[in-house]
Short mmCIF file of C-alpha atoms in Angstrom, two decimals:
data_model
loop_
_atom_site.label_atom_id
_atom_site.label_comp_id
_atom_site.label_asym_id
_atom_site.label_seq_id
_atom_site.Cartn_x
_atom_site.Cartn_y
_atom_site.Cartn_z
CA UNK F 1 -55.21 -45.12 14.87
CA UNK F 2 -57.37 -48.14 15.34
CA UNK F 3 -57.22 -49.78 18.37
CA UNK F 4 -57.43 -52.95 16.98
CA UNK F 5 -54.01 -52.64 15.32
CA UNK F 6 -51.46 -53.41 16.98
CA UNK F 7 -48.63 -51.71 14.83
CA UNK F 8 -45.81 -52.23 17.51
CA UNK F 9 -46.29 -56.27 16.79
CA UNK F 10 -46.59 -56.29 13.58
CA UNK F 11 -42.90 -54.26 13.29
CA UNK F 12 -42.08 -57.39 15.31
CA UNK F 13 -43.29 -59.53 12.62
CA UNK F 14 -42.17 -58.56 9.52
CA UNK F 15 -38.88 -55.96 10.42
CA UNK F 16 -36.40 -58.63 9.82
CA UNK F 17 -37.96 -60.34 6.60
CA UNK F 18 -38.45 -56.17 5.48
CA UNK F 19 -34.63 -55.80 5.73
CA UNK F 20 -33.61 -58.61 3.80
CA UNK F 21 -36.12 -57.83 1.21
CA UNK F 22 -34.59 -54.22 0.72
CA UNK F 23 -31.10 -54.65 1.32
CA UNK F 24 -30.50 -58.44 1.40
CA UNK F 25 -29.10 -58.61 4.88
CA UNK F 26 -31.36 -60.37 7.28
CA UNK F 27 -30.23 -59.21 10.97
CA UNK F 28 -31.94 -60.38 14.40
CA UNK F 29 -32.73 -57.09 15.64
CA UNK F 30 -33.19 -53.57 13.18
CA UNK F 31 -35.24 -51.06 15.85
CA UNK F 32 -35.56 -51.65 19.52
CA UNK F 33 -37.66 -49.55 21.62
CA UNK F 34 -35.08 -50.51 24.45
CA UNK F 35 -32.40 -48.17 22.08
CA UNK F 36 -34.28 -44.51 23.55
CA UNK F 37 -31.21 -42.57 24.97
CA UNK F 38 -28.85 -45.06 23.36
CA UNK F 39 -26.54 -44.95 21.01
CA UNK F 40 -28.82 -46.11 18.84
CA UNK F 41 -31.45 -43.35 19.16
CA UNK F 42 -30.21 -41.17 15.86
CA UNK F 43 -31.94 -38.30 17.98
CA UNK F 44 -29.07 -38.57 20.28
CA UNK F 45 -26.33 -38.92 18.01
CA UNK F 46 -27.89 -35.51 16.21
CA UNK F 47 -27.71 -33.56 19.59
CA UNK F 48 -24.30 -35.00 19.94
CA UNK F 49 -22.96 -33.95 17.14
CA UNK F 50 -20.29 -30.72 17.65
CA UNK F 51 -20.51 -27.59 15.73
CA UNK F 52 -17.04 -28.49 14.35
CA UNK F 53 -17.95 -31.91 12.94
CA UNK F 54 -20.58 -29.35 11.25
CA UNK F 55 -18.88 -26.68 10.04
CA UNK F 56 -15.73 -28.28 9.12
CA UNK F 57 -17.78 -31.58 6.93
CA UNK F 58 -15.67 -33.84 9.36
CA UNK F 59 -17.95 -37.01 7.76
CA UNK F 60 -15.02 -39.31 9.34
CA UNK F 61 -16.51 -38.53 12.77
CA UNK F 62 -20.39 -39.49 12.02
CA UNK F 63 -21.10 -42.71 12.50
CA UNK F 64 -22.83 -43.50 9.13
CA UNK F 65 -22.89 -47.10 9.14
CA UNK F 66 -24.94 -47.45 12.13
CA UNK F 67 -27.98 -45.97 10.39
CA UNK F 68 -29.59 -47.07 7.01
CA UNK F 69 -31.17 -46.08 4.00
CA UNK F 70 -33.29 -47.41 1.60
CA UNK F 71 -30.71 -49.32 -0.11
CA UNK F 72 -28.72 -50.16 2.60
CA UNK F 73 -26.03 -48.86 5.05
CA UNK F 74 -25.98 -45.62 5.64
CA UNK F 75 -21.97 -45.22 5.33
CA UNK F 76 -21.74 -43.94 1.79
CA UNK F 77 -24.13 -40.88 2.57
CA UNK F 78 -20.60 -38.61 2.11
CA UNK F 79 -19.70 -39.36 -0.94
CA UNK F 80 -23.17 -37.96 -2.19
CA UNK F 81 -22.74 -35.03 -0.22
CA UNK F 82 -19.53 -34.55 -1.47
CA UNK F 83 -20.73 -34.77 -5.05
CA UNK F 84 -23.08 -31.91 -3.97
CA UNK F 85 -20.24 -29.63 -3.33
CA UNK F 86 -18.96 -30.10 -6.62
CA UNK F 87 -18.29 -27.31 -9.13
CA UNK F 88 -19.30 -29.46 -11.78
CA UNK F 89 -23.54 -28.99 -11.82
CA UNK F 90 -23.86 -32.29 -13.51
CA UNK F 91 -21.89 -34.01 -10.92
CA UNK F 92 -23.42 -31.86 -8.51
CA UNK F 93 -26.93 -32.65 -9.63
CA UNK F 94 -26.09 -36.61 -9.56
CA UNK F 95 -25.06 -36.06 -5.83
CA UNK F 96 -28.25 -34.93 -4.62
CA UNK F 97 -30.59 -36.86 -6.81
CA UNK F 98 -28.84 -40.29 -5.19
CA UNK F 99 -29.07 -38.24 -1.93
CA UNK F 100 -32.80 -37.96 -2.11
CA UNK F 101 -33.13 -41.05 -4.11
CA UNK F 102 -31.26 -43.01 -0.59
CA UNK F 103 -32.65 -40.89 2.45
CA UNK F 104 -36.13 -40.51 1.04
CA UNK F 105 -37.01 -42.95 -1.20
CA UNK F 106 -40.63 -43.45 -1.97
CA UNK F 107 -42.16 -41.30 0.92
CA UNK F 108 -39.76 -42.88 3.36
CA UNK F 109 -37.37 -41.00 5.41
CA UNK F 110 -34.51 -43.27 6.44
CA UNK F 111 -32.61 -43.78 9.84
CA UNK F 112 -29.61 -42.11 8.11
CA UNK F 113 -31.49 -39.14 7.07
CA UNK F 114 -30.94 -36.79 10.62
CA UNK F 115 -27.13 -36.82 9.97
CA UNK F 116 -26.87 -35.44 6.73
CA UNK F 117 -29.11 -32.05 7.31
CA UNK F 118 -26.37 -30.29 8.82
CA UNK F 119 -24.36 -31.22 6.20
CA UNK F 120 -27.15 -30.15 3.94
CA UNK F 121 -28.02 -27.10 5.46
CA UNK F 122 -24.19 -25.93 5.13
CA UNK F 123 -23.91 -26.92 1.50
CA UNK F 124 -27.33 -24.84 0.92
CA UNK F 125 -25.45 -21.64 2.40
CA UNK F 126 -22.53 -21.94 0.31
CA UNK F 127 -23.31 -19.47 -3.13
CA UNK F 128 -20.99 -21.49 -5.31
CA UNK F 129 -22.91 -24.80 -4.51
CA UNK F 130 -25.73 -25.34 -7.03
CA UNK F 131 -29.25 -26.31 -6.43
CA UNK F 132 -29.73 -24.50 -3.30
CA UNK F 133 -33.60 -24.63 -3.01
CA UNK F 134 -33.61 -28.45 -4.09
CA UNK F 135 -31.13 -29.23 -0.75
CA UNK F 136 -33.21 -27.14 1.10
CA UNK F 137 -36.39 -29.02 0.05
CA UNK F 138 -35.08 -32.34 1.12
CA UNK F 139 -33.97 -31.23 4.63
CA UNK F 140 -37.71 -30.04 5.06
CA UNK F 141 -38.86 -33.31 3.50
CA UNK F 142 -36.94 -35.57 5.61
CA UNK F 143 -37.85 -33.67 8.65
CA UNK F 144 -41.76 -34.31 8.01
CA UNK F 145 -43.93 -36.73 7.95
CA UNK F 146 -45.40 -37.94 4.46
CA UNK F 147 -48.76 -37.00 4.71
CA UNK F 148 -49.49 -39.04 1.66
CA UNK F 149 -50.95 -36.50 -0.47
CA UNK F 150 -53.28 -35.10 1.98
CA UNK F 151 -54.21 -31.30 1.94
CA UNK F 152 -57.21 -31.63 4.25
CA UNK F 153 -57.59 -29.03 7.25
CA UNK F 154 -55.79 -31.69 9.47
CA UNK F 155 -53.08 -32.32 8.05
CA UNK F 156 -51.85 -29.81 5.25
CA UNK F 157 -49.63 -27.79 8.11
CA UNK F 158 -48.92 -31.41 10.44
CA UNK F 159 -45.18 -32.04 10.49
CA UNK F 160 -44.87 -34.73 13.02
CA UNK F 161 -46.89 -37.75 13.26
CA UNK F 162 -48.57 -38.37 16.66
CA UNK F 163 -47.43 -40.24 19.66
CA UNK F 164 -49.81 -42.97 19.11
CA UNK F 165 -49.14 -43.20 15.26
CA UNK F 166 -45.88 -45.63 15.08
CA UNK F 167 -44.34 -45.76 11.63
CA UNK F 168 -40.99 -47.40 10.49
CA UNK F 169 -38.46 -47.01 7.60
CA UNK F 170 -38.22 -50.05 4.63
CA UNK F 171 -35.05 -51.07 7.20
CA UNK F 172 -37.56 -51.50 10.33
CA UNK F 173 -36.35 -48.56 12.01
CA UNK F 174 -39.14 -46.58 13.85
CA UNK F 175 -39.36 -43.28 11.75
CA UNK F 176 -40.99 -40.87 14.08
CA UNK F 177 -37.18 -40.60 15.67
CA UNK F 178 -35.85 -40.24 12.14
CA UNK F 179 -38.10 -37.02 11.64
CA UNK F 180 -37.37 -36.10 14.94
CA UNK F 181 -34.04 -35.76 14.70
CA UNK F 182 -34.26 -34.05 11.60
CA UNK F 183 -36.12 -31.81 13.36
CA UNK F 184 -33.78 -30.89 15.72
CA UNK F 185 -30.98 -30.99 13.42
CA UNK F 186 -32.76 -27.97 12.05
CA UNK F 187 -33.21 -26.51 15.34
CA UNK F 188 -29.67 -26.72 16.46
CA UNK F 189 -28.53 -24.96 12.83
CA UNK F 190 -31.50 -22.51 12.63
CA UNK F 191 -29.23 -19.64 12.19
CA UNK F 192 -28.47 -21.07 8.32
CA UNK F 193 -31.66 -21.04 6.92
CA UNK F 194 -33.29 -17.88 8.94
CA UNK F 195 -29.87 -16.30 7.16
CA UNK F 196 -31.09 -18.01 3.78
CA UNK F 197 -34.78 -16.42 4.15
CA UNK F 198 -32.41 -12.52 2.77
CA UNK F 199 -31.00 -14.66 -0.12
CA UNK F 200 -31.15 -12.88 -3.71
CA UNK F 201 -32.55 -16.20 -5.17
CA UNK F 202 -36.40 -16.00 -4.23
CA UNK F 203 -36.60 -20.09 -4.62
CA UNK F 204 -33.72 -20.57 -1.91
CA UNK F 205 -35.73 -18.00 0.46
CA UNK F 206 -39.61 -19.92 0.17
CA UNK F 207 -37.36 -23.11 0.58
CA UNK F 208 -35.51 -21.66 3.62
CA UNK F 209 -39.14 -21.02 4.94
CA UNK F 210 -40.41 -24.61 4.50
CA UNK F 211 -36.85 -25.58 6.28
CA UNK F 212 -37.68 -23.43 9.30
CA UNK F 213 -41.28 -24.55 9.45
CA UNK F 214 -40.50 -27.86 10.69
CA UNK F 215 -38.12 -27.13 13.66
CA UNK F 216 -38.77 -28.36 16.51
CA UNK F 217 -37.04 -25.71 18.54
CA UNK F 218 -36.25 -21.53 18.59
CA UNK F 219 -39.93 -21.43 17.58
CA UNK F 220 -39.95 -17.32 18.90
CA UNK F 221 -36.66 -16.63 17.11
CA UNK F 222 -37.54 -17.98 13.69
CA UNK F 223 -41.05 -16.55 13.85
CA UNK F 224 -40.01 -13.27 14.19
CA UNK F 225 -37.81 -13.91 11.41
CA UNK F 226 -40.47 -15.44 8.94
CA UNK F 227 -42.35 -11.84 9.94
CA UNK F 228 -39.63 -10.18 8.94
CA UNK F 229 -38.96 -11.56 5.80
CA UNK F 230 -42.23 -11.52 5.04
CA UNK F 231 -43.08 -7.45 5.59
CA UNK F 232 -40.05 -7.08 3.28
CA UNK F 233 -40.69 -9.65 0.65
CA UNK F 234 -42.13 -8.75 -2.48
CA UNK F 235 -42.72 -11.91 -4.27
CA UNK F 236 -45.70 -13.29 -4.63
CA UNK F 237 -45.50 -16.88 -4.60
CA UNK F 238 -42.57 -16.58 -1.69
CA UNK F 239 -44.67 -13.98 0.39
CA UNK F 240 -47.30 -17.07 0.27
CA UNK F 241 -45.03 -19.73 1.51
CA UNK F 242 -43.92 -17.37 4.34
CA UNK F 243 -47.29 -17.11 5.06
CA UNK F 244 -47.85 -20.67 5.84
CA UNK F 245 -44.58 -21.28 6.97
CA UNK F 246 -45.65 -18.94 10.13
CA UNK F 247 -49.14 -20.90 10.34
CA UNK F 248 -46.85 -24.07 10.20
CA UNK F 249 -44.77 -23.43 12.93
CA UNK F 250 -47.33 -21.52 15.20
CA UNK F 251 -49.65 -24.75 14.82
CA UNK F 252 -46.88 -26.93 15.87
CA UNK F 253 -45.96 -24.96 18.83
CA UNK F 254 -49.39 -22.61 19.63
CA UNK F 255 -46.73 -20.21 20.54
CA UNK F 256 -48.57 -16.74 18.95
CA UNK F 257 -52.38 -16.19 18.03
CA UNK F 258 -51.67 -16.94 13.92
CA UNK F 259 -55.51 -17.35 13.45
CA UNK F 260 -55.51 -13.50 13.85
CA UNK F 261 -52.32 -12.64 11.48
CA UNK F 262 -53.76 -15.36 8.43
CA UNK F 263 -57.23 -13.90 8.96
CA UNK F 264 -55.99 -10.62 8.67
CA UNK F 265 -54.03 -11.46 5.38
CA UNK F 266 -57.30 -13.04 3.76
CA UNK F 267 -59.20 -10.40 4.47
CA UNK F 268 -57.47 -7.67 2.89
CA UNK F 269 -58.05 -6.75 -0.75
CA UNK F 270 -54.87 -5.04 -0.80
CA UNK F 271 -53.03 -8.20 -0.69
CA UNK F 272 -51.45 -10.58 -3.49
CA UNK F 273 -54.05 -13.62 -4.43
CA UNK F 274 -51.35 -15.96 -3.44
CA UNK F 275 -50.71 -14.30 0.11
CA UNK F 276 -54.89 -14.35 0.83
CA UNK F 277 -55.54 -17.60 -0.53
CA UNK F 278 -52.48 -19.15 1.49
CA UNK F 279 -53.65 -16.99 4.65
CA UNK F 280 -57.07 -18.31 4.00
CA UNK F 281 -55.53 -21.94 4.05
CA UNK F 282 -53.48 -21.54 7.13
CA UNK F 283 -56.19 -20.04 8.65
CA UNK F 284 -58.79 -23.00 7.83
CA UNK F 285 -55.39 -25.74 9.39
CA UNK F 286 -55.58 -23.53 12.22
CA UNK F 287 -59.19 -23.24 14.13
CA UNK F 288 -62.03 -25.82 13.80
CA UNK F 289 -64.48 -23.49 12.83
CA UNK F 290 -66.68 -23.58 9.94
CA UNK F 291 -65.40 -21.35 6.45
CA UNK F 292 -67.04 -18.40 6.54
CA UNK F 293 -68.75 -16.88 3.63
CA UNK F 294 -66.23 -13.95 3.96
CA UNK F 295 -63.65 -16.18 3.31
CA UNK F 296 -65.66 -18.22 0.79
CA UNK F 297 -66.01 -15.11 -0.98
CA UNK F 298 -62.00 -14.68 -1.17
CA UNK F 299 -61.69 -17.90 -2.18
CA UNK F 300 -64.26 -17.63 -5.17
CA UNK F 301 -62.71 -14.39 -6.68
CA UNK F 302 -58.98 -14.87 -5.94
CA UNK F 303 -58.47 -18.52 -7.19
CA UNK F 304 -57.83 -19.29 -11.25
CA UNK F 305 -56.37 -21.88 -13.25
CA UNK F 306 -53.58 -18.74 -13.48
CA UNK F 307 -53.21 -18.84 -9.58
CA UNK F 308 -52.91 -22.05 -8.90
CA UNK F 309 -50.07 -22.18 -11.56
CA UNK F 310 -48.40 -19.47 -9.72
CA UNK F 311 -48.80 -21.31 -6.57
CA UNK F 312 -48.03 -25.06 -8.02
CA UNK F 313 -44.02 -25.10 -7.26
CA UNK F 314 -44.67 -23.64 -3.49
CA UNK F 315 -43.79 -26.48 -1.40
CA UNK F 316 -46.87 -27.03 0.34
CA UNK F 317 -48.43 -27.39 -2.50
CA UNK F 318 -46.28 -29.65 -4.29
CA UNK F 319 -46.33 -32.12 -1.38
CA UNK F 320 -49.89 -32.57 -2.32
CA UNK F 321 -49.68 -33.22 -5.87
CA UNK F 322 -46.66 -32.93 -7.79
CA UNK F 323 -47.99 -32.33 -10.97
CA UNK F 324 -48.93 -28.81 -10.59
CA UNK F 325 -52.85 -29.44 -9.35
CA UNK F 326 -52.30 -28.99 -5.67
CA UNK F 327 -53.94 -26.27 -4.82
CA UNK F 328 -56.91 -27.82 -6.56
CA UNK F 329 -56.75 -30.61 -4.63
CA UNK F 330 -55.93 -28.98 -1.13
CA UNK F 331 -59.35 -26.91 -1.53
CA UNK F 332 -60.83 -30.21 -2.72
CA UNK F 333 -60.04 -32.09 0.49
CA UNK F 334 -60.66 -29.11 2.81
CA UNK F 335 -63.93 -28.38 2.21
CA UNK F 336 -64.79 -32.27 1.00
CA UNK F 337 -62.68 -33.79 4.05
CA UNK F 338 -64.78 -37.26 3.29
CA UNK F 339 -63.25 -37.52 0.00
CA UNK F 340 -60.49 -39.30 -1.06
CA UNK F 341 -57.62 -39.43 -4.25
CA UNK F 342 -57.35 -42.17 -5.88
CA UNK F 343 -55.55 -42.98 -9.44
CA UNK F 344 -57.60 -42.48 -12.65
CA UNK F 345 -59.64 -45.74 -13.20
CA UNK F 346 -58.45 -47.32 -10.30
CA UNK F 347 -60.07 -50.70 -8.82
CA UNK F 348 -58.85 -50.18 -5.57
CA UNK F 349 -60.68 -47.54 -3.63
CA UNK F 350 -58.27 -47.60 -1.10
CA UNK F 351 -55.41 -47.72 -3.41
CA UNK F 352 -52.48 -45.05 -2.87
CA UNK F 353 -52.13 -42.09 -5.44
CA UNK F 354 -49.79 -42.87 -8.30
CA UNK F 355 -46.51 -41.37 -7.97
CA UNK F 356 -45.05 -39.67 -4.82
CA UNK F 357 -45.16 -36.09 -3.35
CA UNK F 358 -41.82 -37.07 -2.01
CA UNK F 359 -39.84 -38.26 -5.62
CA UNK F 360 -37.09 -35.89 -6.19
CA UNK F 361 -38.39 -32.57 -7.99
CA UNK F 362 -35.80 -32.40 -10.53
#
């Protein structure tokens, strides 16, 4: 970041007047660095947590209310989760698009966020829940950063932000815990979604996968099951996510030589298009070095307009663009890393992309 911002004062400046704009309730204080181990820290409250709060949805012993989301306190989160478990899909469906609408609203992921994914996670697992693979998707979501649209070599496979990167919620509390936490929410209940990655419903498993990806823990145990699922897996499109769900997590925690395993996978003819072309891009997030023409060659015969439909709903892809032209634009910004999206006919150069990878996606 540039040195000549000093993001930690300006969160002094404007965290207050942010809250009341939002939520309409000015208070003196919203984020303290001085809250790290406290009470406060929603990373500690997540590791906290016990298994029977968890598994039993005992809401009445999570303290909601001392976390926010976009539209305010964070105390109503249960009754959206609640909605989820409905057997009524309609009422189901209106549970998890005010979810999602609350906890991530507009690429922000909101102080309250952490302590729904076990909920979330649990509600995913349950068979006579419905949209599975949508709950899934917003536990990975909340438990990443919003990399804005950005499918560059850098940053396509990042899930956290850096330490010297500081970013806050609309409410003025400092994100990187939020994702954090999610994180390790994740971690803690990794048994639910590596069970998940055997489920009969191939979008559930490549959304278990994205899930897993972003843990911040039981990075050995949940690689070996991604390698698993993935030598058994015959779906395209999901054997793809796998693939960079295992360049995900190995990049976050250089715990096993993926460079080898994604080269491998893009250079074997025998392979899907979607499982080389994602092994090509995991490989290219991976090392520094320069594309070969080998893989240059892969990339020329293996993607179509036909692939890159196939490959538009896989989450990494969507995060990009939304509309069903990320893998266009992921090979744009990876091998033209000066470029940059903007809107059609924008003014603004520097003006964000319209829309958000992170709107709900139903």
């Amino acid at each position: 970041m540039n040195d000549d911002f000093d993001v930690k004062a300006l969160h002094e400046a404007w965290a207050g007047s942010l809250r009341e704009a939002w939520i309409g309730e000015a208070l003196p204080e919203v984020w303290s660095e001085e809250w790290r181990g406290t009470e406060r820290d929603v990373r500690v409250v997540v590791a906290r947590m016990p298994v029977e709060v968890r598994d039993g949805f005992v809401y009445e012993r999570v303290p909601w209310g001392r976390f926010s989301h976009a539209y305010g306190s964070g105390e109503n989160v249960p009754e959206d989760l609640e909605e989820m478990r409905c057997a009524d899909a309609v009422t189901a469906e209106r549970g998890l698009r005010s979810l999602w609408n609350s906890i991530s609203h507009q690429g922000s992921r909101c102080s309250v966020a952490p302590l729904a994914v076990p909920f979330l996670l649990r509600i995913a697992a349950d068979c006579s829940t419905h949209h599975r693979a949508d709950t899934l998707e917003l536990v990975a979501v909340v438990a990443r950063r919003n990399c804005w649209e950005d499918g560059s070599r850098t940053d396509l496979l990042q899930v956290a932000d850096g330490d010297d990167a500081w970013h806050f919620d609309m409410s003025g509390y400092f994100r990187n815990w939020t994702v954090e936490a999610a994180r390790d929410a994740i971690a803690a209940d990794a048994h639910i979604p590596i069970a998940l990655l055997d489920d009969p419903d191939p979008d559930v498993r490549e959304a278990a996968a994205y899930v897993l990806a972003a843990s911040t823990g039981r990075a050995g145990e949940i690689s070996a099951a991604l390698h698993d699922r993935f030598r058994a897996e015959d779906h395209a499109r999901v054997g793809a996510s796998l693939v960079l769900a295992i360049a995900q997590l190995a990049r976050e925690h250089r715990h096993e030589d993926a460079a080898a395993f994604t080269r491998a996978l893009w250079s074997d003819p025998t392979r899907t298009a979607e499982v080389r072309v994602s092994a090509a891009l995991g490989w290219l997030c991976l090392v520094d070095d320069p594309a070969p023409d080998a893989l240059r060659a892969v990339l020329d015969a293996c993607v179509t307009d036909e692939l890159g439909r196939s490959m538009a709903s896989m989450p990494w892809m969507t995060q990009v663009d939304h509309d069903g032209d990320g893998l266009t634009h992921t090979l744009h910004r990876m091998f033209d890393p000066d470029s940059r999206r903007r809107p059609a006919g924008a003014d603004d150069p520097w003006a964000a992309p319209e829309g958000c990878a992170d709107d709900p996606p139903f």
